[in-house]
GROMACS .gro file of C-alpha atoms in nm:
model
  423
    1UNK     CA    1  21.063   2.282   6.474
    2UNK     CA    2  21.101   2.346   6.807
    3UNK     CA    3  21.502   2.436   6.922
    4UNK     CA    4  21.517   2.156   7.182
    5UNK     CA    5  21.435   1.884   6.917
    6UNK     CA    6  21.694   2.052   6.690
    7UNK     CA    7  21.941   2.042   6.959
    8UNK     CA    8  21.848   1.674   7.042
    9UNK     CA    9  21.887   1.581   6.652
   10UNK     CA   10  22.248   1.721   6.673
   11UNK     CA   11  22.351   1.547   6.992
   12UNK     CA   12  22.282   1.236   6.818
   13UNK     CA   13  22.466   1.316   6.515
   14UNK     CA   14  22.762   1.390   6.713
   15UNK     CA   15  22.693   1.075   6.942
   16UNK     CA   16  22.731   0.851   6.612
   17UNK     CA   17  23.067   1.064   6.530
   18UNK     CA   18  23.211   0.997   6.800
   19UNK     CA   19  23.163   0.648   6.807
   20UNK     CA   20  23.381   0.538   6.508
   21UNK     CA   21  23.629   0.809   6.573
   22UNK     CA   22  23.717   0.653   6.963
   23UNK     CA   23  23.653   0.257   6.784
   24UNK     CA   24  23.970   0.344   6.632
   25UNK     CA   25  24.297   0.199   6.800
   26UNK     CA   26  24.551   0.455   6.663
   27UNK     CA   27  24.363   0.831   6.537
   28UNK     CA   28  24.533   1.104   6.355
   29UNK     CA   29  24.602   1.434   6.488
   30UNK     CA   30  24.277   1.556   6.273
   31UNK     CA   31  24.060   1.293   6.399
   32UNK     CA   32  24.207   1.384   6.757
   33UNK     CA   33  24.081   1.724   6.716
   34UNK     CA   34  23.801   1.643   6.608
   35UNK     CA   35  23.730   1.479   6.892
   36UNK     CA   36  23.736   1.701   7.120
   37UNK     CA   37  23.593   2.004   6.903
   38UNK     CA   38  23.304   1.735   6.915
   39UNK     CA   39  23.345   1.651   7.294
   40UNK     CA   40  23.301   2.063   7.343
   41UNK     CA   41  23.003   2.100   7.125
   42UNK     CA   42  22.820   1.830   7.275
   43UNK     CA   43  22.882   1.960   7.639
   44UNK     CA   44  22.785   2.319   7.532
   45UNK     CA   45  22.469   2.150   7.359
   46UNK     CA   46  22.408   1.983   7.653
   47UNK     CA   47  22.338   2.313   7.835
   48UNK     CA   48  22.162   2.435   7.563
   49UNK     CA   49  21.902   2.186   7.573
   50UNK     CA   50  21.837   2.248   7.921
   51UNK     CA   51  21.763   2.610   7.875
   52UNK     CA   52  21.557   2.521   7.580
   53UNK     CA   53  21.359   2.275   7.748
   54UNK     CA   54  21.267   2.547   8.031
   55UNK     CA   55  21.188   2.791   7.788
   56UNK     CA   56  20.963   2.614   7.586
   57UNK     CA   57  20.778   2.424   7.904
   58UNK     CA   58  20.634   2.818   7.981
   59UNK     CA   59  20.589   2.800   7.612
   60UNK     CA   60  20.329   2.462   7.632
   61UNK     CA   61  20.185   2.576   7.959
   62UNK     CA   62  20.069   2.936   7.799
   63UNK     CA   63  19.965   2.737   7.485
   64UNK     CA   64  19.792   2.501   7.696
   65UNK     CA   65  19.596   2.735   7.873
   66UNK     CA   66  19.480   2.904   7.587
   67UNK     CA   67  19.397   2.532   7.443
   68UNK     CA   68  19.179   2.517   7.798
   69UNK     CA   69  18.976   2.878   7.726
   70UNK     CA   70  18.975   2.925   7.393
   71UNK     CA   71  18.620   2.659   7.345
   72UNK     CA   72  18.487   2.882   7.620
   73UNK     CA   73  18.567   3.270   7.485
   74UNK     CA   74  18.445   3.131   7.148
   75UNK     CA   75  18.109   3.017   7.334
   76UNK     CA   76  18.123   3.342   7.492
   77UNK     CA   77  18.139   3.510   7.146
   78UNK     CA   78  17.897   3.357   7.008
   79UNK     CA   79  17.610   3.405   7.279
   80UNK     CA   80  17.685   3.759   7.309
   81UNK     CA   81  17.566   3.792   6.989
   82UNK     CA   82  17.264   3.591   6.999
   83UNK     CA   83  16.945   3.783   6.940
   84UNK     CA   84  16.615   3.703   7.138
   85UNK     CA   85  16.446   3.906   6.886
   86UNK     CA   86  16.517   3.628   6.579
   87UNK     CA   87  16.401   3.384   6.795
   88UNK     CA   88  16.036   3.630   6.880
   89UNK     CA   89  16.023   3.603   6.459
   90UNK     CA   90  16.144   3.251   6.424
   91UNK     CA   91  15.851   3.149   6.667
   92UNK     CA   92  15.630   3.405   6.518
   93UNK     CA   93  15.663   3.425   6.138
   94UNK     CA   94  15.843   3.109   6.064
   95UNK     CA   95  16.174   3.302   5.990
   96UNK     CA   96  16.489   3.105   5.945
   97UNK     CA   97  16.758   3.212   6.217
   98UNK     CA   98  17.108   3.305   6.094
   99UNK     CA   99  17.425   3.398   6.201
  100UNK     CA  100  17.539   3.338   6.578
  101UNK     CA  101  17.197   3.298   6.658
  102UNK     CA  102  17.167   2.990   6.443
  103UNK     CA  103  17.538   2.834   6.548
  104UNK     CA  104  17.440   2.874   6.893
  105UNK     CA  105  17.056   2.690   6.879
  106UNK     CA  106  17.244   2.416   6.631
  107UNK     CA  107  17.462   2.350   6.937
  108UNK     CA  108  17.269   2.384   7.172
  109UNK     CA  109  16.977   2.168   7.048
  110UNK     CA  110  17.334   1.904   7.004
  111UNK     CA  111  17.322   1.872   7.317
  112UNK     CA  112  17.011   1.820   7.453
  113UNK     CA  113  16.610   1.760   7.390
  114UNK     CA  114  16.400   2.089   7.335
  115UNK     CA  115  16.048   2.107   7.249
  116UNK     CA  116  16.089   2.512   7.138
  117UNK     CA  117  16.372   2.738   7.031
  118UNK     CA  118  16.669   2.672   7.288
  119UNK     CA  119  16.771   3.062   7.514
  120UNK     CA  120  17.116   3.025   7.645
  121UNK     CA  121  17.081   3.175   8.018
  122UNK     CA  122  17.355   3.437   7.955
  123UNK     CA  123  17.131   3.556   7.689
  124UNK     CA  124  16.935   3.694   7.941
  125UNK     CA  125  17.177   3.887   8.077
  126UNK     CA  126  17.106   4.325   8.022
  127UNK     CA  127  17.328   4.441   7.746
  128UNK     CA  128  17.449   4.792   7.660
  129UNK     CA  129  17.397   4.985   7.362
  130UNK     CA  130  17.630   5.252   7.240
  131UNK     CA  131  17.488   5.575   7.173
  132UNK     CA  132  17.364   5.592   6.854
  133UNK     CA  133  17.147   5.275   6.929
  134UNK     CA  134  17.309   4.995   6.740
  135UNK     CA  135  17.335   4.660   6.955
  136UNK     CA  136  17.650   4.633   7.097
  137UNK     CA  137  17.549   4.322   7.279
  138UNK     CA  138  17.836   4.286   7.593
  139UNK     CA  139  17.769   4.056   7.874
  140UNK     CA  140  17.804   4.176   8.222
  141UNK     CA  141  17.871   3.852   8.362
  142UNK     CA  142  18.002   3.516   8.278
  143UNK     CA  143  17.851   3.285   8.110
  144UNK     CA  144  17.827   2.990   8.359
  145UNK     CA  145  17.930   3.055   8.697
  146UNK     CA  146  17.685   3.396   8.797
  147UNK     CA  147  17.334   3.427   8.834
  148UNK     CA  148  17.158   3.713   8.674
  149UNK     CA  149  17.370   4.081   8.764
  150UNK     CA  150  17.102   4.167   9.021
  151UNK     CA  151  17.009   3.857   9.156
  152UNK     CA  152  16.986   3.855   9.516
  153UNK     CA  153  17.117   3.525   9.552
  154UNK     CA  154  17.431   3.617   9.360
  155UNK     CA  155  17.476   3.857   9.576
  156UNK     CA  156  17.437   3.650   9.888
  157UNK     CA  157  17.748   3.393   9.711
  158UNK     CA  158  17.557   3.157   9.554
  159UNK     CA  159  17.703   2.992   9.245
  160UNK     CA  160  17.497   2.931   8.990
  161UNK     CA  161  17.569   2.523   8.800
  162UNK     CA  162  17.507   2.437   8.455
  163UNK     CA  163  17.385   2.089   8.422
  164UNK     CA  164  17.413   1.914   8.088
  165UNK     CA  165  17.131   1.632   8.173
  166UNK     CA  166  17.091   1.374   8.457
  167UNK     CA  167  17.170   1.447   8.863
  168UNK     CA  168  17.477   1.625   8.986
  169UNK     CA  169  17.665   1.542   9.315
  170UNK     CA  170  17.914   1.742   9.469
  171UNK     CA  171  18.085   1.621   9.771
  172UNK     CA  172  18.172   1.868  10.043
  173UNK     CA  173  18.471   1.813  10.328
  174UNK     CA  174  18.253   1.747  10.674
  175UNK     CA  175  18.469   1.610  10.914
  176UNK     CA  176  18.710   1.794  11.156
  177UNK     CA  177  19.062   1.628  11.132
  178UNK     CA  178  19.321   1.763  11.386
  179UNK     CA  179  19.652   1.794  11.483
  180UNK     CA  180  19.820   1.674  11.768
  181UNK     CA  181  20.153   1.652  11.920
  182UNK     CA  182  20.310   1.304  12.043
  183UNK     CA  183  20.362   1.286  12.383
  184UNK     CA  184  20.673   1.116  12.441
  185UNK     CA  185  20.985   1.086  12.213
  186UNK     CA  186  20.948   0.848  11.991
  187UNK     CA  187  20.593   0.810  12.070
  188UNK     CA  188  20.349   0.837  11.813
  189UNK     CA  189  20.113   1.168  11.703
  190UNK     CA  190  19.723   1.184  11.767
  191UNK     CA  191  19.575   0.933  11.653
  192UNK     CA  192  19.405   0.898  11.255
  193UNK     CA  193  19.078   1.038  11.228
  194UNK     CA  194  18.831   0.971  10.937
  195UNK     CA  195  18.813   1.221  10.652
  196UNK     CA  196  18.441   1.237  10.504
  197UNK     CA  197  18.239   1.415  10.278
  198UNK     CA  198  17.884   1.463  10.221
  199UNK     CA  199  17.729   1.520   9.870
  200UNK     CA  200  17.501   1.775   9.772
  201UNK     CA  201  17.282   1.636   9.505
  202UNK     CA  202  17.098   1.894   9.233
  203UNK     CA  203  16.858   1.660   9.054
  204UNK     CA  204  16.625   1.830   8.772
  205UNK     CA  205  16.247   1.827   8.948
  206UNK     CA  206  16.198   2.131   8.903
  207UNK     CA  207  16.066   2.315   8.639
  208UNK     CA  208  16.051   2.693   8.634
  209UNK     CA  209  15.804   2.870   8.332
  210UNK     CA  210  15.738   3.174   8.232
  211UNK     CA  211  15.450   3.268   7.974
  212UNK     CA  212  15.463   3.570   7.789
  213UNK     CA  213  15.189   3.764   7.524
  214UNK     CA  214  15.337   3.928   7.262
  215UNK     CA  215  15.066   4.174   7.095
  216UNK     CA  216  15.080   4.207   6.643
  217UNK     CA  217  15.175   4.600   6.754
  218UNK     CA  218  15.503   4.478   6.947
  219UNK     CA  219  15.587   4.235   6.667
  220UNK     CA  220  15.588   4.550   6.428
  221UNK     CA  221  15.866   4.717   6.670
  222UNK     CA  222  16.208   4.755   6.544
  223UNK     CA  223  16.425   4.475   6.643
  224UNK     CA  224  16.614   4.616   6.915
  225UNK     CA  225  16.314   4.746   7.108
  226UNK     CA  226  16.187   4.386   7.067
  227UNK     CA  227  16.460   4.204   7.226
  228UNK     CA  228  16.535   4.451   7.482
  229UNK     CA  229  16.168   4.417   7.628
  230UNK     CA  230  16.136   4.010   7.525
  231UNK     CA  231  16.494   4.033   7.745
  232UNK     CA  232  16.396   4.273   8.092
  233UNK     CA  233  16.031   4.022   8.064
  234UNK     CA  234  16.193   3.691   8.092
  235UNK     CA  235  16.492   3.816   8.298
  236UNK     CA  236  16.260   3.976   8.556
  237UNK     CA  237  16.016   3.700   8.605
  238UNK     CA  238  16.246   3.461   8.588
  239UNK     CA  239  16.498   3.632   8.808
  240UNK     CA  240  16.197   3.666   9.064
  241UNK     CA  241  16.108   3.310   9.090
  242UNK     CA  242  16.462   3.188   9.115
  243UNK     CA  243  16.572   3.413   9.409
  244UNK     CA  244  16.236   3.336   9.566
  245UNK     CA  245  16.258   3.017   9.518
  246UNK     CA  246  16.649   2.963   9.663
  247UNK     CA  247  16.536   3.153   9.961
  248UNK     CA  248  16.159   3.020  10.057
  249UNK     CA  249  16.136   2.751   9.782
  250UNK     CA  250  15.854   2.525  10.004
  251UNK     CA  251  15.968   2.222   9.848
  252UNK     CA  252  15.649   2.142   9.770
  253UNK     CA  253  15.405   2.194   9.455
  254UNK     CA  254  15.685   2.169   9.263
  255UNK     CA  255  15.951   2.396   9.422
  256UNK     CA  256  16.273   2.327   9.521
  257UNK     CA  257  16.348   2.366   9.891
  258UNK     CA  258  16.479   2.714   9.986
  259UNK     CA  259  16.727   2.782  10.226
  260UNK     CA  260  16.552   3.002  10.512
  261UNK     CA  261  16.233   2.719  10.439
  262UNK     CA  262  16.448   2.391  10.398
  263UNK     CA  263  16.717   2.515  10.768
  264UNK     CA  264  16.628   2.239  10.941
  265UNK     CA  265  16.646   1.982  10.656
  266UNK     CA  266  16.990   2.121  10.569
  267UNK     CA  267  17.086   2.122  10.914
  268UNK     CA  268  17.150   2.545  10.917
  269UNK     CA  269  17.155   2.670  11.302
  270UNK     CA  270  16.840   2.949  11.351
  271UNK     CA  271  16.921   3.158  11.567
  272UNK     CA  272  16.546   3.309  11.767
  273UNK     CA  273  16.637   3.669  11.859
  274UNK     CA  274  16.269   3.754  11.942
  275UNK     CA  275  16.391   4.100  12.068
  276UNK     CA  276  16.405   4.479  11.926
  277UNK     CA  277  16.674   4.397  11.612
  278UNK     CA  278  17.020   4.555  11.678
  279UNK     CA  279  17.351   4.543  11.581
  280UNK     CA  280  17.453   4.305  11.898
  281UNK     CA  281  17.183   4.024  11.770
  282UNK     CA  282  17.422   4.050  11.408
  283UNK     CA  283  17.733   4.044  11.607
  284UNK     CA  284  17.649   3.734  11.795
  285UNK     CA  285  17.592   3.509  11.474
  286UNK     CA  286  17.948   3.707  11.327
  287UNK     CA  287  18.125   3.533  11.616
  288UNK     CA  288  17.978   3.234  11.603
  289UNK     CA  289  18.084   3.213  11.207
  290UNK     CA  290  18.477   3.298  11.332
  291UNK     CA  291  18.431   3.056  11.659
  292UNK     CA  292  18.310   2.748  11.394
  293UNK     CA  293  18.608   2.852  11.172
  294UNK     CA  294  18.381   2.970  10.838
  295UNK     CA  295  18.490   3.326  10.869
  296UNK     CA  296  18.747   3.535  10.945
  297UNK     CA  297  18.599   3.841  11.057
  298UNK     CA  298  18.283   4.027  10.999
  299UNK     CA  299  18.385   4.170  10.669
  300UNK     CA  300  18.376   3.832  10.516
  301UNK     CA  301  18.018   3.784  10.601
  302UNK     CA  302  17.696   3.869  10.404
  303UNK     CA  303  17.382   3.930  10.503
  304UNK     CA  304  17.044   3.952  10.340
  305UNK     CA  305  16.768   4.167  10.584
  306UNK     CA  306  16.422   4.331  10.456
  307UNK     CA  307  16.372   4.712  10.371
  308UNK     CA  308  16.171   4.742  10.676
  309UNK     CA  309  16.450   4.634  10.897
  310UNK     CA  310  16.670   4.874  10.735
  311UNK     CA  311  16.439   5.160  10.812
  312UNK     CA  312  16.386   5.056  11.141
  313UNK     CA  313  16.775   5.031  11.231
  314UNK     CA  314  16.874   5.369  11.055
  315UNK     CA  315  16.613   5.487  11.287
  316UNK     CA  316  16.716   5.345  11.607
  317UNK     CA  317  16.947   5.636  11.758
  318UNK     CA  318  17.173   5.500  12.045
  319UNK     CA  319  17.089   5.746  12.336
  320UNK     CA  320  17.263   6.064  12.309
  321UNK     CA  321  17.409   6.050  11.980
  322UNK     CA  322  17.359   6.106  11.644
  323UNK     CA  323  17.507   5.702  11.520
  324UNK     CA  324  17.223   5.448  11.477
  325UNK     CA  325  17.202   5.071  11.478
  326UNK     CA  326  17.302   5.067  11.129
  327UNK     CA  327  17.622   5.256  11.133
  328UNK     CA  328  17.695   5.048  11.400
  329UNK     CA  329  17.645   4.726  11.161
  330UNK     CA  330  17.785   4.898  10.797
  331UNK     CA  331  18.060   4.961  11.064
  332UNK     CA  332  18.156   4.605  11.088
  333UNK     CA  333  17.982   4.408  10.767
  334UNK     CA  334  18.086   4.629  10.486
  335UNK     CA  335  17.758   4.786  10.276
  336UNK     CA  336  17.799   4.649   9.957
  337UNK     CA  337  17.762   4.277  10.206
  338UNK     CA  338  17.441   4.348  10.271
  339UNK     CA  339  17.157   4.271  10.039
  340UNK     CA  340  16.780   4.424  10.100
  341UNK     CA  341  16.479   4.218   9.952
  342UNK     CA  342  16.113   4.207   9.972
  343UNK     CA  343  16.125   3.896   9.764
  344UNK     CA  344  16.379   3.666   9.914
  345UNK     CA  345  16.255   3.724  10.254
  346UNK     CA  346  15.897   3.712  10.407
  347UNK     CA  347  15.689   3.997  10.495
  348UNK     CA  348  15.686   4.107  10.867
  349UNK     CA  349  15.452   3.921  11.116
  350UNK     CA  350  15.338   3.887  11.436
  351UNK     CA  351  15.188   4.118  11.723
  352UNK     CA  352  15.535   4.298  11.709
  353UNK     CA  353  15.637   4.272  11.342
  354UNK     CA  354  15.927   4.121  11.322
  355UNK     CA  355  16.117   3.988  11.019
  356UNK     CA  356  16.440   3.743  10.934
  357UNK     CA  357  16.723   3.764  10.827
  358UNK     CA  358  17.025   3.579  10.674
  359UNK     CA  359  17.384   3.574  10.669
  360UNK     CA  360  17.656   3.316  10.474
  361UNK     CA  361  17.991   3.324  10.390
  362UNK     CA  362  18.223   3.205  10.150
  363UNK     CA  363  18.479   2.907  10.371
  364UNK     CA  364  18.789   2.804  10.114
  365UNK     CA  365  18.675   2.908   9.788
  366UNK     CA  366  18.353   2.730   9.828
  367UNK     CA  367  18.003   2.888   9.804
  368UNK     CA  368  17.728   2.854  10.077
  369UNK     CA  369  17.452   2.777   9.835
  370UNK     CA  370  17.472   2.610   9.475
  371UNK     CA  371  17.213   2.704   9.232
  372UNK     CA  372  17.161   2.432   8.933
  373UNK     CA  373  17.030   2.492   8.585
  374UNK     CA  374  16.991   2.211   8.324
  375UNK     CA  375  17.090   2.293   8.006
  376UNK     CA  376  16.939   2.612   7.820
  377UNK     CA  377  16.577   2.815   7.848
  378UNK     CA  378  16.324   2.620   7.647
  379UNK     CA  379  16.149   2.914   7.438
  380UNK     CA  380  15.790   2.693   7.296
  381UNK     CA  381  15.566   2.932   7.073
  382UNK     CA  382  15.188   2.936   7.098
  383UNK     CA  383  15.030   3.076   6.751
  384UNK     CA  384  14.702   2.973   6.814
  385UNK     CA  385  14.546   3.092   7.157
  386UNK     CA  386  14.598   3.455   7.049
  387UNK     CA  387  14.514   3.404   6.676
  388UNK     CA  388  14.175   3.629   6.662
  389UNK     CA  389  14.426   3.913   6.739
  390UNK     CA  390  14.718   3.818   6.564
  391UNK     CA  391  14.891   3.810   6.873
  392UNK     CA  392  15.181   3.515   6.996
  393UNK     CA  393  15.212   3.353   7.368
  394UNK     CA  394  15.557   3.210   7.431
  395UNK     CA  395  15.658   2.979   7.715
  396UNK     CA  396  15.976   2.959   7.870
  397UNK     CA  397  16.103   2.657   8.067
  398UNK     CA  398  16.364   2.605   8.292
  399UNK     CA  399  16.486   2.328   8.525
  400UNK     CA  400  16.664   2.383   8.818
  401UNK     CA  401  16.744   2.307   9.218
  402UNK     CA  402  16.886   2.493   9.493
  403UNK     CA  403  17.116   2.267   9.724
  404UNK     CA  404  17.323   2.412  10.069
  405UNK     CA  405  17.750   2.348  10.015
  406UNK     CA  406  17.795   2.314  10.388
  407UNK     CA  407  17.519   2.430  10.637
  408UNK     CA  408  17.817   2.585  10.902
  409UNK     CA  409  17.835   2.913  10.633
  410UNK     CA  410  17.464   2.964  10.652
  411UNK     CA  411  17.313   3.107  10.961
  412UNK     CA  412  16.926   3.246  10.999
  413UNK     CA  413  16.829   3.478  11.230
  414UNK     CA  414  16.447   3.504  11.331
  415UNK     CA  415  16.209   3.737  11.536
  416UNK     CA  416  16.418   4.078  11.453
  417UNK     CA  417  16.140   4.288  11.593
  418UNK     CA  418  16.114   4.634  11.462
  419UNK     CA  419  15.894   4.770  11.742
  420UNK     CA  420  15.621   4.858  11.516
  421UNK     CA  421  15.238   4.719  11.630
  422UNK     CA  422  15.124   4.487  11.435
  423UNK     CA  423  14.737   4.561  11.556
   0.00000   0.00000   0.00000
């Protein structure tokens, strides 16, 4: 029982003691006493309570809190040890899954329709092995709110969603309210000025697949070598599409609209350099990011640039020195900021090749770009197709949609020419 209901308990007691000792007109010296060894206890109590009550409010909020995480570290557990390669011989051989494999397709499948064997996404995610080769399998990254460990659009600050079913909105601050001084005494302050949002819808039109041909000889494999390929396959390819697909997603042919693709339909500002890329062309979009308030300097900006650009600005010496363009840029935008891709971006074009680039930032907590994924992978076997050679195909679906928070974090900047012929 907790101390400050115990304390309570005896306040009343002494409450109801006190009343028919003072409803009597003429006490004796004992019941006098007794009065005011009550009168002393209760005032003592009193203070008592109130400590008690303090202590045990830090008391409920830690055991709240735990209340809050505990579903989600027990989720955790179980998907960290989920094994891909029970679900290769569930699909393949008919075997029953067990263990935390089992619990977590039972819940899964709870929640939502699946045609195959349910994949949490975070059992995608690499694991390490200890040394003598037994599965140790630790996740690297949450289970919800990362993309894969070396996704480029996690590294460019976009959060990745998980959607139960149906479309998700969420409604981003757009207007600009201000404050202002009043004029006169008594007079009154700037006047009211509206506070809107705008919501970013993820809706699930997208579906993302993956197909996969698993030979009789890879079957054979021991189990860990099994997962641990069935894992880097699906991971990579998967991986791939998505970060292609947040970047130059067309929109069309099924695709969800990237970011660099989709600017002008999110309303990002492009910046046309159309000149020899440099360090200055980089520092002009930085400003603009502190002038519209998203950043606060150039360290909280990240950028995403091609391999070719990198070569070509590590190459460009400023006159009579031995510091190039890109010490002048890992100067100001910290390294680890910057994330190279020949995926995420398109090739280099035009008579003088010249590539994009892009740069975001993270503006109150809030990411530039939000990355939605409906419920779990949808693993569907295929006995049949590779039956003459005893081998198994396996398709895995996802759903997903890339949506822009607010397009003032997001800039694009085009025609950074590398000097390079393209003839």
């Amino acid at each position: 029982m907790l101390e400050s209901v115990k304390i309570a308990r005896r306040q009343s007691e002494i409450r109801q003691q006190l009343s028919e000792l003072v409803g009597k007109p003429s006490p004796t010296e004992d019941e006098t006493r007794s009065m005011e060894t009550l009168d002393a206890e209760y005032r003592t109590n009193e203070t008592r309570y109130r400590a008690a009550l303090i202590a045990e409010d830090t008391e409920r909020r830690e055991a709240g809190a735990d209340l809050e995480t505990r579903a989600g570290r027990e989720w955790e557990d179980l998907v960290q040890g989920f094994e891909l390669r029970q679900v290769a011989l569930a699909l393949s051989e008919g075997r029953n899954l067990d263990g935390r494999t089992a619990e977590v397709v039972e819940e899964l499948r709870s929640q939502g329709g699946y045609r195959g064997v349910p994949v949490p996404w975070a059992a995608l995610e690499v694991r390490n092995t200890v040394s003598s080769g037994t599965p140790d399998p630790i996740s690297t990254r949450p289970i919800i709110d990362r993309l894969f460990p070396e996704s480029v659009a996690g590294r460019m600050g976009a959060q990745m969603i998980s959607i139960d079913a149906g479309a998700v909105e969420w409604p981003v601050t757009t207007s600009a309210v201000s404050a202002g001084w009043a004029a006169t005494e008594g007079g009154n302050v700037a006047g009211p000025t509206q506070y809107t949002t705008a919501d970013r819808a993820l809706k699930p039109d997208h579906n993302l697949g993956v197909q996969m041909r698993i030979t009789r000889k890879a079957l054979q494999q021991s189990g860990a070598a099994l997962e641990a390929a069935i894992r880097r396959d699906m991971q990579g390819a998967m991986g791939a599409a998505m970060d292609r697909a947040t970047f130059l997603g067309t929109g069309a042919d099924g695709q969800p609209l990237g970011v660099i693709t989709g600017a002008a339909t999110y309303g990002i500002t492009v910046t046309e350099v159309d000149a020899l890329a440099s360090w200055a062309a980089f520092r002009a979009a930085v400003t603009a990011f502190m002038v519209a308030n998203a950043a606060t300097g150039p360290a909280a900006i990240r950028a995403l640039i091609r391999p070719e650009l990198w070569d070509y600005l590590d190459g460009d010496l400023i006159t009579g020195t031995a510091v190039s363009e890109w010490d002048r840029l890992t100067a100001h935008i910290p390294s680890g900021n910057i994330a190279m891709s020949s995926n995420a971006l398109a090739a280099l074009a035009g008579d003088v090749l010249a590539s994009s680039a892009l740069l975001t930032t993270a503006t109150s907590g809030v990411s530039p770009v939000f990355v939605g994924a409906w419920g779990a992978v949808d693993v569907i076997r295929d006995p049949f197709t590779d039956a003459q050679s005893g081998g198994l195909r396996i398709t895995a679906l996802a759903t997903m949609d890339v949506t822009v928070a607010r397009p003032v974090q997001l800039r694009v900047l085009t025609g950074l020419e590398t000097a390079v012929s393209g003839g």
